Tab-separated table of C-alpha atoms in Angstrom:
chain	number	residue	atom	x	y	z
A	1	ASP	CA	127.125	130.480	87.144
A	2	ALA	CA	124.128	131.985	87.898
A	3	LYS	CA	123.794	135.778	86.195
A	4	THR	CA	121.048	137.084	89.759
A	5	THR	CA	121.390	137.467	93.221
A	6	GLN	CA	118.957	136.676	95.263
A	7	PRO	CA	118.879	137.315	99.522
A	8	THR	CA	119.078	133.664	101.742
A	9	SER	CA	115.939	134.161	103.430
A	10	MET	CA	112.371	135.220	104.286
A	11	ASP	CA	110.038	135.009	106.385
A	12	CYS	CA	105.613	136.084	105.182
A	13	ALA	CA	102.536	136.433	107.354
A	14	GLU	CA	100.253	133.549	105.301
A	15	GLY	CA	97.614	135.759	104.103
A	16	ARG	CA	99.689	138.537	102.887
A	17	ALA	CA	101.485	139.244	100.151
A	18	ALA	CA	105.108	138.370	99.794
A	19	ASN	CA	107.916	139.814	97.419
A	20	LEU	CA	110.826	137.782	96.526
A	21	PRO	CA	113.114	140.274	94.868
A	22	CYS	CA	115.644	139.875	92.300
A	23	ASN	CA	118.670	141.473	90.708
A	24	HIS	CA	119.281	140.469	86.778
A	25	SER	CA	122.293	143.197	86.306
A	26	THR	CA	123.850	142.231	83.414
A	27	ILE	CA	120.876	140.551	82.106
A	28	SER	CA	121.237	140.660	78.099
A	29	GLY	CA	118.269	142.633	75.790
A	30	ASN	CA	117.025	138.631	74.046
A	31	GLU	CA	117.069	137.530	78.083
A	32	TYR	CA	113.596	135.614	79.868
A	33	VAL	CA	112.946	136.244	83.346
A	34	TYR	CA	111.846	132.483	84.881
A	35	TRP	CA	110.770	131.419	88.327
A	36	TYR	CA	110.963	128.646	89.910
A	37	ARG	CA	109.913	126.877	93.379
A	38	GLN	CA	111.531	123.971	95.445
A	39	ILE	CA	109.123	122.292	97.896
A	40	HIS	CA	110.924	120.304	99.966
A	41	SER	CA	111.214	116.987	98.715
A	42	GLN	CA	110.064	118.059	95.233
A	43	GLY	CA	111.540	119.012	91.903
A	44	PRO	CA	111.465	122.212	90.947
A	45	GLN	CA	108.626	123.477	89.350
A	46	TYR	CA	107.489	126.403	86.835
A	47	ILE	CA	105.954	129.148	88.045
A	48	ILE	CA	106.275	132.449	85.403
A	49	HIS	CA	108.443	133.742	82.949
A	50	GLY	CA	108.980	137.710	81.622
A	51	LEU	CA	111.214	139.784	79.423
A	52	LYS	CA	109.899	142.928	79.889
A	53	ASN	CA	106.195	143.326	80.555
A	54	ASN	CA	104.847	142.187	83.894
A	55	GLU	CA	103.537	138.832	83.519
A	56	THR	CA	100.171	137.448	86.023
A	57	ASN	CA	99.231	133.901	86.010
A	58	GLU	CA	97.133	131.738	88.584
A	59	MET	CA	100.316	131.415	90.373
A	60	ALA	CA	102.338	134.880	90.967
A	61	SER	CA	102.591	138.127	89.122
A	62	LEU	CA	106.104	138.763	87.551
A	63	ILE	CA	107.295	142.874	88.282
A	64	ILE	CA	109.665	143.957	86.060
A	65	THR	CA	111.564	147.626	86.566
A	66	GLU	CA	112.004	149.380	83.195
A	67	ASP	CA	116.012	148.878	82.473
A	68	ARG	CA	115.603	145.225	83.148
A	69	LYS	CA	117.998	144.856	86.331
A	70	SER	CA	115.966	143.367	88.535
A	71	SER	CA	112.504	141.548	89.014
A	72	THR	CA	110.142	141.043	92.268
A	73	LEU	CA	108.032	137.713	91.969
A	74	ILE	CA	104.465	138.768	94.026
A	75	LEU	CA	102.814	135.906	95.656
A	76	PRO	CA	99.161	137.642	96.676
A	77	HIS	CA	97.571	135.502	99.086
A	78	ALA	CA	100.337	133.364	100.407
A	79	THR	CA	99.831	129.687	102.276
A	80	LEU	CA	101.969	127.738	104.511
A	81	ARG	CA	102.176	125.718	100.627
A	82	ASP	CA	104.217	128.570	99.115
A	83	THR	CA	106.570	127.827	101.806
A	84	ALA	CA	109.514	126.661	99.263
A	85	VAL	CA	112.907	127.389	98.045
A	86	TYR	CA	112.322	130.180	95.186
A	87	TYR	CA	115.005	130.587	92.123
A	88	CYS	CA	115.069	133.375	89.770
A	89	ILE	CA	117.061	132.888	86.361
A	90	VAL	CA	118.019	134.431	83.352
A	91	ARG	CA	117.663	132.683	80.016
A	92	VAL	CA	118.271	133.302	76.267
A	93	ALA	CA	115.112	133.059	74.268
A	94	ASN	CA	114.471	131.297	71.665
A	95	SER	CA	117.419	129.223	71.967
A	96	GLY	CA	115.871	126.197	72.124
A	97	ASN	CA	115.878	124.466	75.115
A	98	THR	CA	118.515	125.173	76.767
A	99	PRO	CA	119.271	124.340	80.540
A	100	LEU	CA	118.587	126.458	83.395
A	101	VAL	CA	121.219	128.008	85.420
A	102	PHE	CA	120.501	127.366	88.952
A	103	GLY	CA	121.731	129.891	91.700
A	104	LYS	CA	121.341	129.312	95.791
A	105	GLY	CA	117.406	130.723	95.609
A	106	THR	CA	115.113	132.530	98.630
A	107	ARG	CA	114.025	130.378	101.045
A	108	LEU	CA	110.368	131.945	101.669
A	109	SER	CA	109.704	130.417	104.774
A	110	VAL	CA	105.522	131.619	104.889
A	111	ILE	CA	104.538	131.411	108.552
A	112	ALA	CA	100.705	131.159	109.732
B	1	GLU	CA	99.327	114.624	82.491
B	2	ALA	CA	101.531	111.645	83.506
B	3	GLY	CA	104.711	114.403	85.106
B	4	VAL	CA	108.043	113.424	84.958
B	5	ALA	CA	108.492	109.036	86.771
B	6	GLN	CA	111.137	108.510	88.591
B	7	SER	CA	113.459	105.646	90.524
B	8	PRO	CA	114.237	104.858	92.697
B	9	ARG	CA	113.106	107.621	94.994
B	10	TYR	CA	116.162	106.748	97.491
B	11	LYS	CA	119.871	104.786	97.501
B	12	ILE	CA	122.286	104.491	99.658
B	13	ILE	CA	125.297	102.257	98.714
B	14	GLU	CA	129.292	102.181	99.819
B	15	LYS	CA	131.802	104.314	97.740
B	16	ARG	CA	133.122	101.971	94.678
B	17	GLN	CA	130.102	100.815	94.156
B	18	SER	CA	128.402	101.413	91.289
B	19	VAL	CA	123.832	102.894	91.124
B	20	ALA	CA	121.845	103.863	88.020
B	21	PHE	CA	118.880	106.113	87.891
B	22	TRP	CA	115.477	105.766	85.856
B	23	CYS	CA	113.761	108.267	84.004
B	24	ASN	CA	110.885	108.542	82.130
B	25	PRO	CA	109.527	112.019	80.762
B	26	ILE	CA	106.693	113.942	80.521
B	27	SER	CA	105.324	112.379	76.370
B	28	GLY	CA	105.989	113.508	73.491
B	29	HIS	CA	109.010	115.934	74.885
B	30	ALA	CA	111.468	115.558	72.737
B	31	THR	CA	114.526	117.187	76.163
B	32	LEU	CA	115.512	115.495	78.608
B	33	TYR	CA	118.072	116.977	81.086
B	34	TRP	CA	120.040	115.483	84.014
B	35	TYR	CA	120.615	117.274	86.947
B	36	GLN	CA	122.261	116.972	90.663
B	37	GLN	CA	121.704	119.183	93.679
B	38	ILE	CA	124.410	119.105	96.375
B	39	LEU	CA	122.188	119.802	99.268
B	40	GLY	CA	121.712	123.239	100.235
B	41	GLN	CA	122.798	124.654	96.654
B	42	GLY	CA	120.254	124.884	93.140
B	43	PRO	CA	120.370	122.064	90.805
B	44	LYS	CA	123.313	121.724	88.143
B	45	LEU	CA	123.093	120.237	84.779
B	46	LEU	CA	124.999	117.544	84.079
B	47	ILE	CA	124.040	116.838	80.261
B	48	GLN	CA	121.134	117.433	77.842
B	49	PHE	CA	119.508	115.661	75.297
B	50	GLN	CA	117.755	116.033	72.387
B	51	ASN	CA	115.707	113.090	71.482
B	52	ASN	CA	118.619	110.441	71.724
B	53	GLY	CA	121.670	112.732	71.060
B	54	VAL	CA	123.831	114.036	73.914
B	55	VAL	CA	123.094	118.438	73.008
B	56	ASP	CA	125.735	119.055	75.999
B	57	ASP	CA	127.681	117.220	78.135
B	58	SER	CA	130.318	119.769	79.351
B	59	GLN	CA	129.274	119.095	83.261
B	60	LEU	CA	128.952	115.181	83.840
B	61	PRO	CA	131.960	113.433	84.948
B	62	LYS	CA	132.427	111.596	82.731
B	63	ASP	CA	135.430	109.064	84.078
B	64	ARG	CA	133.129	107.961	86.653
B	65	PHE	CA	129.568	108.969	85.778
B	66	SER	CA	127.240	107.353	81.736
B	67	ALA	CA	123.771	108.098	80.399
B	68	GLU	CA	121.885	106.686	78.030
B	69	ARG	CA	118.502	107.792	76.405
B	70	LEU	CA	117.611	104.779	74.055
B	71	LYS	CA	114.545	105.212	71.635
B	72	GLY	CA	114.624	108.556	72.503
B	73	VAL	CA	111.989	108.259	75.261
B	74	ASP	CA	113.751	106.873	78.376
B	75	SER	CA	116.842	107.451	80.178
B	76	THR	CA	119.315	106.052	83.217
B	77	LEU	CA	121.644	107.743	84.295
B	78	LYS	CA	124.795	106.002	86.316
B	79	ILE	CA	127.746	105.617	88.497
B	80	GLN	CA	130.630	104.074	88.265
B	81	PRO	CA	132.061	103.920	90.940
B	82	ALA	CA	130.618	106.420	93.513
B	83	LYS	CA	132.290	109.249	95.620
B	84	LEU	CA	131.537	110.700	98.870
B	85	GLU	CA	130.933	113.786	96.917
B	86	ASP	CA	128.662	112.554	94.683
B	87	SER	CA	125.999	112.002	97.438
B	88	ALA	CA	123.008	114.207	96.350
B	89	VAL	CA	119.672	114.097	94.512
B	90	TYR	CA	119.709	113.839	91.356
B	91	LEU	CA	116.677	116.051	89.143
B	92	CYS	CA	115.245	114.254	85.578
B	93	ALA	CA	113.402	117.532	83.927
B	94	SER	CA	111.810	117.109	79.815
B	95	SER	CA	110.394	120.020	77.995
B	96	SER	CA	108.452	119.786	74.740
B	97	ARG	CA	110.093	122.440	71.723
B	98	LEU	CA	108.305	125.011	70.846
B	99	ALA	CA	110.498	126.486	67.323
B	100	GLY	CA	110.588	130.181	67.887
B	101	GLY	CA	108.942	130.855	70.774
B	102	PRO	CA	111.269	131.997	74.494
B	103	GLY	CA	111.949	129.073	75.554
B	104	ASP	CA	110.445	125.616	76.863
B	105	THR	CA	109.197	125.307	79.939
B	106	GLN	CA	110.921	122.655	82.105
B	107	TYR	CA	109.037	120.031	83.650
B	108	PHE	CA	110.798	118.209	87.074
B	109	GLY	CA	110.300	114.559	88.415
B	110	PRO	CA	110.877	114.127	91.741
B	111	GLY	CA	114.379	113.469	92.028
B	112	THR	CA	116.707	110.749	93.518
B	113	ARG	CA	118.474	111.116	96.165
B	114	LEU	CA	121.488	109.795	96.295
B	115	THR	CA	123.513	109.071	99.735
B	116	VAL	CA	127.192	107.526	99.331
B	117	LEU	CA	128.754	106.255	102.243
């Protein structure tokens, strides 16, 4: 079972920041937080991952609370193409290639 | 680089028929996964290969599902006989092994949408 809790859906105005929360209160010290998204009729796409420090890449920023029990994915300037289901996943690090355990994710709708 | 390729993209069959899906992972990726995604849910792992060996098939319904990865490259997933509840999108993913790294990034194909009537 997924070890994360996410809101079922969210709306965001185009051009504004989209902040997607995730709760992972039972996360272990050796587990990373991963975010993937799935655009309609496509396979999931990796966005970002982190352990305890905040991370940023060309797609998004990941903010992890100090106690690591929750995190927020930030899309700084959402566009219509960011409409997708966003999955927050916790996963053991340094364990070789372990599968991803997906929950139901958050359906983000970016509105013009 | 080329992504994960899957075929066919769509398949419609009647229950009790058989069906096969094909996956070609990213070149050089040692690990290959098959996931099943039922409408409205997140993907669920069916089987994981490391090269041509099975790492995890605990979620694979072995009475009807089978998978192979001959020569450690391409893979096929077969269902025989299909049931109505097998209607889903079947996703293939691959990843490279990063020794000492924090796991790896999985790259997914577009999936095969199976409808069982």
